[in-house]
CSV table of C-alpha atoms in Angstrom, one decimal:
chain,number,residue,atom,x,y,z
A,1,UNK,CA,85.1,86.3,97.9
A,2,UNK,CA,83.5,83.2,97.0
A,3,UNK,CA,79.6,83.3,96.4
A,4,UNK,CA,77.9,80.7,97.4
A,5,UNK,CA,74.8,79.1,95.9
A,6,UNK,CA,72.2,76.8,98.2
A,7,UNK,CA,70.5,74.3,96.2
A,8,UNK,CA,66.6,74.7,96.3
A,9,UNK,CA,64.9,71.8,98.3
A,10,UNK,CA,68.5,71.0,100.0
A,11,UNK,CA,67.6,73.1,103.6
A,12,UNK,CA,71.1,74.1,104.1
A,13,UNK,CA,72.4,70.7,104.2
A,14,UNK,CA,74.2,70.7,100.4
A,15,UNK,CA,76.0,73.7,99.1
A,16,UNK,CA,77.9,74.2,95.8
A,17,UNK,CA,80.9,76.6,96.1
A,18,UNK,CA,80.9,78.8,93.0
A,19,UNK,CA,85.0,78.5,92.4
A,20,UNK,CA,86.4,75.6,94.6
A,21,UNK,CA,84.5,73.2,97.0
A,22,UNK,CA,87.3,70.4,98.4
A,23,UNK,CA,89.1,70.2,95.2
A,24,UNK,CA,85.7,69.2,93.1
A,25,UNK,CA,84.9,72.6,90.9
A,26,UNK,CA,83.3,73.1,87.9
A,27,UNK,CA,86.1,74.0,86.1
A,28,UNK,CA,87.8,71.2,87.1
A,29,UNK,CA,91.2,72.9,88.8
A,30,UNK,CA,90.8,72.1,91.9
A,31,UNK,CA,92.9,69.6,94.3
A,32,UNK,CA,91.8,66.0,93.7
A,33,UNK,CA,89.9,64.6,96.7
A,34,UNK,CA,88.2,61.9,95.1
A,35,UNK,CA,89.7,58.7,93.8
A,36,UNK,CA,89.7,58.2,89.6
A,37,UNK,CA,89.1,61.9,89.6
A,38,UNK,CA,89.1,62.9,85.6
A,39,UNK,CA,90.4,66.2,84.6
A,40,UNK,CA,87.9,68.1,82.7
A,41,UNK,CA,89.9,70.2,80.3
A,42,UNK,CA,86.7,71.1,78.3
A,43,UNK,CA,85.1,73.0,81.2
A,44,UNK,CA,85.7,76.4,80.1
A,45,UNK,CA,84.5,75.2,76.5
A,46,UNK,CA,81.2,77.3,75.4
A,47,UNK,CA,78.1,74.4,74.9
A,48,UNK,CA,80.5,71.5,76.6
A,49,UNK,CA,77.2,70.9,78.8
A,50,UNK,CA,74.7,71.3,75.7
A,51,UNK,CA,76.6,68.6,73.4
A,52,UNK,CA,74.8,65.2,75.9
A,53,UNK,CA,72.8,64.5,79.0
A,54,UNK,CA,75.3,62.0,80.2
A,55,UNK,CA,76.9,62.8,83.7
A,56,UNK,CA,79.3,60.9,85.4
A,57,UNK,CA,78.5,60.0,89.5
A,58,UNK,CA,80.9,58.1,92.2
A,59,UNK,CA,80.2,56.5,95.1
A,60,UNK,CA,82.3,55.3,97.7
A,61,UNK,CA,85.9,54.8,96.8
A,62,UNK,CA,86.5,53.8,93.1
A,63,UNK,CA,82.8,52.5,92.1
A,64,UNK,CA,81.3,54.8,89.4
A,65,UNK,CA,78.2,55.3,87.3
A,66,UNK,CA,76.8,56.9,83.9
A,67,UNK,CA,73.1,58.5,84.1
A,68,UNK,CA,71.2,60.4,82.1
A,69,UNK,CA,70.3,63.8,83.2
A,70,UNK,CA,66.6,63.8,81.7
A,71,UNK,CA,65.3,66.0,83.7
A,72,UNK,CA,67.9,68.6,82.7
A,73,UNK,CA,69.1,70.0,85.8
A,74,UNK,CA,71.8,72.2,86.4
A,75,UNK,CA,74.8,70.2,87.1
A,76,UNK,CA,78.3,70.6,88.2
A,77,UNK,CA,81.1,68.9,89.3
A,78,UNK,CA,80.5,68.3,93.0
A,79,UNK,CA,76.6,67.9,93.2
A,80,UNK,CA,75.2,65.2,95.4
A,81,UNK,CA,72.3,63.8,93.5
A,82,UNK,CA,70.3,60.9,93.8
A,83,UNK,CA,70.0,58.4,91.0
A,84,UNK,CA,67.9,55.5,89.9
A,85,UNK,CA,69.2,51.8,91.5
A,86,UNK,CA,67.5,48.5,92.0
A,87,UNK,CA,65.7,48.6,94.0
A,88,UNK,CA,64.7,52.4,95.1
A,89,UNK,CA,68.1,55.3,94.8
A,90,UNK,CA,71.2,55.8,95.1
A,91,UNK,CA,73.5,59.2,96.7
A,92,UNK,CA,76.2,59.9,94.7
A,93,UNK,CA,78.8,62.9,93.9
A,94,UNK,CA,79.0,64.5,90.2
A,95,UNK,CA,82.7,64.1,89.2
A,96,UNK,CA,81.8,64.6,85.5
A,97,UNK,CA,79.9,66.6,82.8
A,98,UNK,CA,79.9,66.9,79.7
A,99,UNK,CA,81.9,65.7,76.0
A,100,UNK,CA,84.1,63.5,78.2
A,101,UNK,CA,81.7,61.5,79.6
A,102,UNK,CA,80.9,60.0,76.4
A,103,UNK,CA,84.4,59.0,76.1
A,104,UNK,CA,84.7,58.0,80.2
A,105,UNK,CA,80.9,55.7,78.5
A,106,UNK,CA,82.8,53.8,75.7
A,107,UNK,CA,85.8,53.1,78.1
A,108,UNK,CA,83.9,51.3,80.5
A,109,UNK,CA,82.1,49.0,77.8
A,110,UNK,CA,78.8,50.4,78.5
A,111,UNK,CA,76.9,48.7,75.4
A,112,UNK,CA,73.7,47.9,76.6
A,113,UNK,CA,71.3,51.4,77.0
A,114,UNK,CA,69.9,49.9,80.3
A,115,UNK,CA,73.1,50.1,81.7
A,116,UNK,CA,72.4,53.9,81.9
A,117,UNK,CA,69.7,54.8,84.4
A,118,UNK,CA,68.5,58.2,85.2
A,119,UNK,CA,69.3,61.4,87.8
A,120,UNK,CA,66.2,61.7,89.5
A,121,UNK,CA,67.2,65.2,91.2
A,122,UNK,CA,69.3,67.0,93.9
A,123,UNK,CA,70.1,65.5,97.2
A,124,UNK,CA,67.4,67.1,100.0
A,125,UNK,CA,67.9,67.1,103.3
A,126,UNK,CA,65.7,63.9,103.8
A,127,UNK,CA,68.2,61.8,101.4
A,128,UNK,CA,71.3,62.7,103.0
A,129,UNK,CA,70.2,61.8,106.7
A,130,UNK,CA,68.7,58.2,105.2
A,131,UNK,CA,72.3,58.4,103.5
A,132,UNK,CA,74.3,59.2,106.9
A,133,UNK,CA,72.3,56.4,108.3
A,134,UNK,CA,73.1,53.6,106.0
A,135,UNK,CA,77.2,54.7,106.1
A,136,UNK,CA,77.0,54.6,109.9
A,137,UNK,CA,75.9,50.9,109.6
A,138,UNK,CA,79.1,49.5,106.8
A,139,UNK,CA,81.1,49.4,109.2
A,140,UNK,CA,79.7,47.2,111.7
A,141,UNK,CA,77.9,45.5,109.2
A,142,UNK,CA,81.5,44.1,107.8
A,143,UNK,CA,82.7,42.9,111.2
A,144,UNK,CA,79.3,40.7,111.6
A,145,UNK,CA,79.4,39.7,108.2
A,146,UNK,CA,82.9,38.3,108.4
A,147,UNK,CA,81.9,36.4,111.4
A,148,UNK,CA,79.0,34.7,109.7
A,149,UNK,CA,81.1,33.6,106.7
A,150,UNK,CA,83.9,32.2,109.1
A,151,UNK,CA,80.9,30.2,111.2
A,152,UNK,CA,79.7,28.7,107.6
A,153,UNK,CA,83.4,27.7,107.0
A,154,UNK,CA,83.6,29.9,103.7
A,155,UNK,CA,87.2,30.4,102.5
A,156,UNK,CA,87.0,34.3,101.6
A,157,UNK,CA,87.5,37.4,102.9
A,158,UNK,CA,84.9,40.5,103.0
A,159,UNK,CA,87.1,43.4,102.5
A,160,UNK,CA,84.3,46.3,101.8
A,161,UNK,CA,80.5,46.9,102.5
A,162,UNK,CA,78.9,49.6,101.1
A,163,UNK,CA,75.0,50.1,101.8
A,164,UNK,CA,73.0,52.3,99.0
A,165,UNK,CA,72.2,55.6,99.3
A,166,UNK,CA,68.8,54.5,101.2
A,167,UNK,CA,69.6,51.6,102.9
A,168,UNK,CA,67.7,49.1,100.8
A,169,UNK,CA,70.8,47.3,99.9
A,170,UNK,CA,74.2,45.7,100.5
A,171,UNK,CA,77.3,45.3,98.3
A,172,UNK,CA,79.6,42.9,100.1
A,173,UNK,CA,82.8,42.9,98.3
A,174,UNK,CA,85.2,40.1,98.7
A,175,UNK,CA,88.4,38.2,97.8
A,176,UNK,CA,88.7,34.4,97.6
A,177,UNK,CA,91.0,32.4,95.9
A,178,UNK,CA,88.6,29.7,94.8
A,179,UNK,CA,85.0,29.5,94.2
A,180,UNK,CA,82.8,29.9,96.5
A,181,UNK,CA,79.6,28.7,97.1
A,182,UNK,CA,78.0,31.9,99.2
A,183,UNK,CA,74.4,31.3,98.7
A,184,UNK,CA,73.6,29.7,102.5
A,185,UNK,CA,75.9,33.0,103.5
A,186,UNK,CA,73.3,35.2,101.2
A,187,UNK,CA,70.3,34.0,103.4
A,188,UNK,CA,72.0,34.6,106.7
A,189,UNK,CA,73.2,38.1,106.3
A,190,UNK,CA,69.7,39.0,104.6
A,191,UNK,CA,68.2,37.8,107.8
A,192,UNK,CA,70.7,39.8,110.0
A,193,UNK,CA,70.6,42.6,108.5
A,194,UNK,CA,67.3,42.9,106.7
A,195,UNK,CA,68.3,44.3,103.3
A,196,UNK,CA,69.0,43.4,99.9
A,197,UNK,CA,72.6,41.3,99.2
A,198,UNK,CA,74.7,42.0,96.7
A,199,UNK,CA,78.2,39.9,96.5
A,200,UNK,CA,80.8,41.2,94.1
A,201,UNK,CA,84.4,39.7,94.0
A,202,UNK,CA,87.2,41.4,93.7
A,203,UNK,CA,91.2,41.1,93.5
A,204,UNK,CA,94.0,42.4,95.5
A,205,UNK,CA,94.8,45.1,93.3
A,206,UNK,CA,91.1,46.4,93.2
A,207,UNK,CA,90.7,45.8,97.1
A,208,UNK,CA,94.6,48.4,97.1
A,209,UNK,CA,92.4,50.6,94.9
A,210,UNK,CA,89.7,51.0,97.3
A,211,UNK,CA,91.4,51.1,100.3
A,212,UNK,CA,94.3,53.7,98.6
A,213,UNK,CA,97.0,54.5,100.1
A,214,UNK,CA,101.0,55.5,99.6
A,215,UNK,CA,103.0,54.0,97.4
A,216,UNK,CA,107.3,53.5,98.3
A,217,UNK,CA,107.8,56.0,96.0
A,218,UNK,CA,106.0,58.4,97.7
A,219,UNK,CA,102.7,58.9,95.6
A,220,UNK,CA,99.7,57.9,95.8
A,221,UNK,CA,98.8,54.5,94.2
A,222,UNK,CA,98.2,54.4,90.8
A,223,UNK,CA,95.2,52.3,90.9
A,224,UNK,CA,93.5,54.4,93.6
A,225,UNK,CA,93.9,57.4,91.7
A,226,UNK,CA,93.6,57.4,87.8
A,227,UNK,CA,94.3,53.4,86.9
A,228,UNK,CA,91.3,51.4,86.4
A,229,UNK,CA,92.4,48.5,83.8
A,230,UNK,CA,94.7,46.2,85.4
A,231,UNK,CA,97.0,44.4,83.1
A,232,UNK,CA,99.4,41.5,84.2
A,233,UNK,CA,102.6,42.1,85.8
A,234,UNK,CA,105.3,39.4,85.3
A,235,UNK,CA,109.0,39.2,86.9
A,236,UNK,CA,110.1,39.4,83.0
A,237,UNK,CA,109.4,43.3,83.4
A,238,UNK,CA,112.0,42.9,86.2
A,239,UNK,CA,114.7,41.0,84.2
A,240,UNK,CA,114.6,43.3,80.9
A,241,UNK,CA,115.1,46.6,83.4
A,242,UNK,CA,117.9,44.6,85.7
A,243,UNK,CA,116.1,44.8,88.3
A,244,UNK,CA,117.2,42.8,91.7
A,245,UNK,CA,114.4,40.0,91.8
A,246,UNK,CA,114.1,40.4,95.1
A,247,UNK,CA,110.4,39.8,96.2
A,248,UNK,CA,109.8,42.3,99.0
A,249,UNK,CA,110.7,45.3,96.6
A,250,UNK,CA,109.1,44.1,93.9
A,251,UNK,CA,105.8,43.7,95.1
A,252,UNK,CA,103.2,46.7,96.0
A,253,UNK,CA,101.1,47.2,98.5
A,254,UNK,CA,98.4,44.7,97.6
A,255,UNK,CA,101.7,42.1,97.8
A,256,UNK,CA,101.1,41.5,94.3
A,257,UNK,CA,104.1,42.7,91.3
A,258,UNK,CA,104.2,46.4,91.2
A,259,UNK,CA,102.5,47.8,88.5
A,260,UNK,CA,104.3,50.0,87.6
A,261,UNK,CA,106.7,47.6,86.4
A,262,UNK,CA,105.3,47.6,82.7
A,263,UNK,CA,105.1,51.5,82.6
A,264,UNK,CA,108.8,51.5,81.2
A,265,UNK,CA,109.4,47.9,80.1
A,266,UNK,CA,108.7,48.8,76.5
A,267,UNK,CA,111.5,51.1,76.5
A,268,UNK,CA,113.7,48.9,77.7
A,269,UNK,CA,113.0,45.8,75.8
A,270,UNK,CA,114.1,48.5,72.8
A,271,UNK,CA,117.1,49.6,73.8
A,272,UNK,CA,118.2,46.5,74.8
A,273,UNK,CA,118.0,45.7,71.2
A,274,UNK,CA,120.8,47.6,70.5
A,275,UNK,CA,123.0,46.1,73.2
A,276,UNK,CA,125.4,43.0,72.5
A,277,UNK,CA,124.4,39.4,73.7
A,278,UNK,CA,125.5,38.9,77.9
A,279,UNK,CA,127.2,35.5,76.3
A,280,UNK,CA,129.1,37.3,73.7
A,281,UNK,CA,133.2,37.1,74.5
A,282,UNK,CA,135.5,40.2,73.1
A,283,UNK,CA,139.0,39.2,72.4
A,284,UNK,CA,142.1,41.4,72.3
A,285,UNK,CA,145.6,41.0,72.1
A,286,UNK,CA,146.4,41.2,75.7
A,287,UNK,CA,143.1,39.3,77.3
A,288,UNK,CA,139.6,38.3,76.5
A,289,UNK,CA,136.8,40.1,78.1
A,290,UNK,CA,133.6,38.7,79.4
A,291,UNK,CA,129.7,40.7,80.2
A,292,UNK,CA,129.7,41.9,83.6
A,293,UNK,CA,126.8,44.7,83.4
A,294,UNK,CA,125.0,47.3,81.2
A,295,UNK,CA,123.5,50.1,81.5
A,296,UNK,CA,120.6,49.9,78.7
A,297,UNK,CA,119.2,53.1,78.4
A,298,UNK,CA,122.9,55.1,78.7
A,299,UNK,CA,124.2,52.2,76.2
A,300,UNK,CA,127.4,51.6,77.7
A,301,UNK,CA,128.4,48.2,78.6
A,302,UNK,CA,131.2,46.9,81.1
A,303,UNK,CA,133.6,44.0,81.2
A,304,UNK,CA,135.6,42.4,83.1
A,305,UNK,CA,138.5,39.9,82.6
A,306,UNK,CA,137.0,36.7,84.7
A,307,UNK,CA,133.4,35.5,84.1
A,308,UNK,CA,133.0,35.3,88.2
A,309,UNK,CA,134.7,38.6,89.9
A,310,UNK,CA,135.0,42.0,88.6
A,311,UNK,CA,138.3,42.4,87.2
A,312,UNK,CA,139.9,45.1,85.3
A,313,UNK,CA,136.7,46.3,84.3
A,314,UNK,CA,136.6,48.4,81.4
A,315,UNK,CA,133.3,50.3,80.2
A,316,UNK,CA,132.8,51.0,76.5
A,317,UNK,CA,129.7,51.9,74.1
A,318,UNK,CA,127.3,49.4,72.4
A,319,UNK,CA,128.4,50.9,69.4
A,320,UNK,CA,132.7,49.7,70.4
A,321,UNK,CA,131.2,46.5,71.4
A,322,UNK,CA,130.1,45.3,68.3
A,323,UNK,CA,132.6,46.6,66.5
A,324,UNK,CA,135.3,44.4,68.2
A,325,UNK,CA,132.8,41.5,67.7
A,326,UNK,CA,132.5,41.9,64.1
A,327,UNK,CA,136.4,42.2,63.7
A,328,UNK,CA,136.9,38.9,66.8
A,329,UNK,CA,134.2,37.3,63.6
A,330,UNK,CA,137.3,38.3,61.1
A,331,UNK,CA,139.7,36.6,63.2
A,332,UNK,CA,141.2,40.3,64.0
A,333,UNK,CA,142.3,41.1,68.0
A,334,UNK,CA,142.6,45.1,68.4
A,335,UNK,CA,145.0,46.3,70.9
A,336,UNK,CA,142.5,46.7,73.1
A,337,UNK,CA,138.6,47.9,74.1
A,338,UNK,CA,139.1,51.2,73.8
A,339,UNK,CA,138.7,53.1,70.2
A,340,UNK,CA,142.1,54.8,71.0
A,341,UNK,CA,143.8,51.4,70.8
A,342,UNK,CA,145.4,52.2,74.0
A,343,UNK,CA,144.4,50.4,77.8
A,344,UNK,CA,142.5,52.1,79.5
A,345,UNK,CA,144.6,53.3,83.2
A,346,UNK,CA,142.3,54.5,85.5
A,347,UNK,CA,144.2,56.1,88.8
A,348,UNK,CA,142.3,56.7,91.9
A,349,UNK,CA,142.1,60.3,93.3
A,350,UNK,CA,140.6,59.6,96.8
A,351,UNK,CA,139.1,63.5,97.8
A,352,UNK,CA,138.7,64.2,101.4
A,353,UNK,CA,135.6,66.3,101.4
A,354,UNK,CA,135.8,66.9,105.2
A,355,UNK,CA,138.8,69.2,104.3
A,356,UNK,CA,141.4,67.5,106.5
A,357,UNK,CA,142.6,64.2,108.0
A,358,UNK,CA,139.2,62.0,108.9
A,359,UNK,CA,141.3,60.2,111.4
A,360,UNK,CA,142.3,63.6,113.4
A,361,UNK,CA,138.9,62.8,116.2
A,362,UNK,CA,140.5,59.4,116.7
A,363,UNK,CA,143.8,60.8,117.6
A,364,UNK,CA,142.4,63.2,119.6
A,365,UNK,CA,140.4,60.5,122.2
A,366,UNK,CA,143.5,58.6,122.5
A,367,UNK,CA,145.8,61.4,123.5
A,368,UNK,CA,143.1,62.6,125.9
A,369,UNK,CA,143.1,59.2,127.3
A,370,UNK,CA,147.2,59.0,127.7
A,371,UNK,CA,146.9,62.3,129.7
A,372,UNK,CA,144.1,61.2,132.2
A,373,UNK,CA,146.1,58.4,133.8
A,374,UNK,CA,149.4,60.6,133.9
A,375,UNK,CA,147.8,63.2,135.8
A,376,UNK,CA,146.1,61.4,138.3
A,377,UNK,CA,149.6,59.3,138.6
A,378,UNK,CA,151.4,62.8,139.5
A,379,UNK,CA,148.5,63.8,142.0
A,380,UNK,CA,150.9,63.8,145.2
A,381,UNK,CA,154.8,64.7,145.1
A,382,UNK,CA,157.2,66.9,143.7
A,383,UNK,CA,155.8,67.6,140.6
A,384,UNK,CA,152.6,69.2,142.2
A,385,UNK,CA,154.7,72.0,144.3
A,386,UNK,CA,154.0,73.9,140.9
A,387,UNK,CA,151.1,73.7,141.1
A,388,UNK,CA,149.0,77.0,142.2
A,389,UNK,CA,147.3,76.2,146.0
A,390,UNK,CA,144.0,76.3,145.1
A,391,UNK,CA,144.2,73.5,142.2
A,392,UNK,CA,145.6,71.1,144.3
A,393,UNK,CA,141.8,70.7,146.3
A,394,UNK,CA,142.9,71.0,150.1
A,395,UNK,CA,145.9,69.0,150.4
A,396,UNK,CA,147.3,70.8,153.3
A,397,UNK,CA,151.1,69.4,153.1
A,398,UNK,CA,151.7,70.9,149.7
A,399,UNK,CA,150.4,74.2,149.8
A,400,UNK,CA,152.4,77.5,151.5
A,401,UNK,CA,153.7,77.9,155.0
A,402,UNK,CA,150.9,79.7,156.0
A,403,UNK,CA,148.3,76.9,155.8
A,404,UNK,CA,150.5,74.5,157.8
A,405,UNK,CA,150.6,77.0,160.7
């Protein structure tokens, strides 16, 4: 049974689960609820805590932050806590302590020490309802805000508002395609909404991160749960994988080039090394041979006999390939593409898996409809006086003497 531990000064309204609290436990086991969550594999470690005062603290969707913990509290993975901002605090969740968050620190280019502001305690019960309050308002807040910016004539779109932990202040984020000059836009949503405006631009692929969602193969996507560089994606990555440049399945949910496109690329571009050129012709004595296809990580290529159709295709190794190149270089013809010497006869076995004649259903309708017709033709005369009385449904002149008394 799990015990359960009340923070002091909370009033009930923040508890700490001492094993698993919706995936964010201390040691770091649990289901991932949170997007970028970092596995801490140095929970367990004796003194992981002791070694810096640097925790790591996420607020809504993928926006994080790096505090010191000066006034040494007790943290764990999963703590509400209120932080220093500018102006006034900030509610955020504990996602990590610890040695890694000195690596999590130099990965986000953190140089400056002011950068890194403070933990000023636990969440009470007066943060979080000043908290509940301001995330009641983002969402109405973004509707307004959109319409202001389209009365102004601004070419961009708000895709995000997230108030701070005590309402004091705004982050607007949006996309645009060209600058923007938002500053008459800055004045009219302060005076709507009577807080402090931030505007932070952002791309498609950050927008796909905050929103999150499924990717087609099935997954989460990538950026919403553990990428937070982007890197460009160009249809290159495509070509060296022969991959069909077809736009619609090439581009992710943020309709921007998959990114996941470069995760294998590298791979590729190296075992492609090892195949022949696509222009290179293979001669034997009975035809020459022309690139129809590869398969670059199996290296085995196929060719065919014409440059447009595929015809007597025949697949042979990387390894054959340039082989009969280097001897086509010699002026020498083998007999043909296979190291054997001998053409390669392929004979078709077609296997009926459905264990009999496919065709037998079709067969079947037709006789079914041959027999319909014949029996309704042969409804009345002499072929019916075989017929048994009661199938022939009160017909009085064909049945026995006895019904025509």
């Amino acid at each position: 049974m799990e015990e359960i531990k009340k923070k002091g000064g909370l009033g009930g309204v923040h508890q700490t689960m001492v094993g698993c609290d919706r995936g964010l436990c201390h040691q770091a086991v649990g289901r991932q609820d949170r997007q970028l969550n970092t596995y801490d594999w140095l929970a367990d470690v004796p003194g992981n805590t002791d070694t810096t005062d640097l925790v790591e603290v996420q607020f809504k969707h993928t926006r994080k932050g790096y505090y010191h913990n000066v006034n040494n509290l007790d943290l764990k993975k999963g703590d509400v806590v209120a932080v220093e901002a500018s102006p006034g605090h900030d509610i955020g969740v504990v996602t990590l302590t610890g040695r890694l968050v000195k690596l999590q620190v130099k990965k986000a280019n953190l140089k400056s020490e002011d950068d890194i502001k403070r933990v000023y305690r636990i969440a009470r019960e007066t943060d979080m309802q000043k908290f509940h309050e301001a995330k009641a308002r983002e969402h109405k807040t973004m509707i307004e805000s959109r319409v202001i910016a389209k009365g102004l004539g601004l070419n961009m779109k708000i895709g995000d508002v997230e108030y701070q932990g005590d309402g004091q202040k705004a982050i607007f984020y949006y996309i645009a395609d060209e600058r923007v000059d938002f500053r008459q836009l800055i004045k009219d949503l302060a005076a709507a909404f009577h807080v402090r405006i931030e505007m932070k631009q952002i791309g498609a692929r950050q927008e796909a991160g905050r929103i999150g969602g499924t990717g087609p193969c099935g997954r989460e996507l990538c950026c919403a749960t553990w990428m937070k560089n982007f890197s460009s994606v160009s249809t290159n990555a495509a070509r060296f994988q022969d991959i069909s440049l077809n736009p619609q399945k090439l581009a992710g949910m943020c309709a921007k080039l998959k990114c996941c496109l470069n995760y294998e690329v590298d791979n590729y571009i190296e075992a492609g090394k090892r195949l022949p050129g696509k222009d290179v012709m293979l001669q034997t004595q009975d035809a020459d041979y022309y690139h129809f296809k590869s398969d670059i990580l199996a290296g085995l290529v196929t060719y065919s006999t014409d440059k447009n159709i595929a015809a007597n295709l025949e697949v042979i190794t990387a390894e054959r390939a340039k082989q009969i190149i280097e001897m086509n270089r010699n002026g020498e013809k083998p007999l043909s593409l296979q190291e054997d010497g001998n053409k390669k006869t392929e004979t078709k076995q077609h296997v009926d898996l459905a264990g009999g004649d496919i065709n037998r259903f079709d067969k079947t309708k037709k006789k079914k409809k041959k027999k319909k017709p014949a029996n309704q033709r042969n409804g009345s005369g002499a072929g019916n006086q075989n017929n048994a009385g009661p199938q022939n449904n009160g017909d009085t002149k064909n049945n026995g003497g006895g019904n025509n008394k």
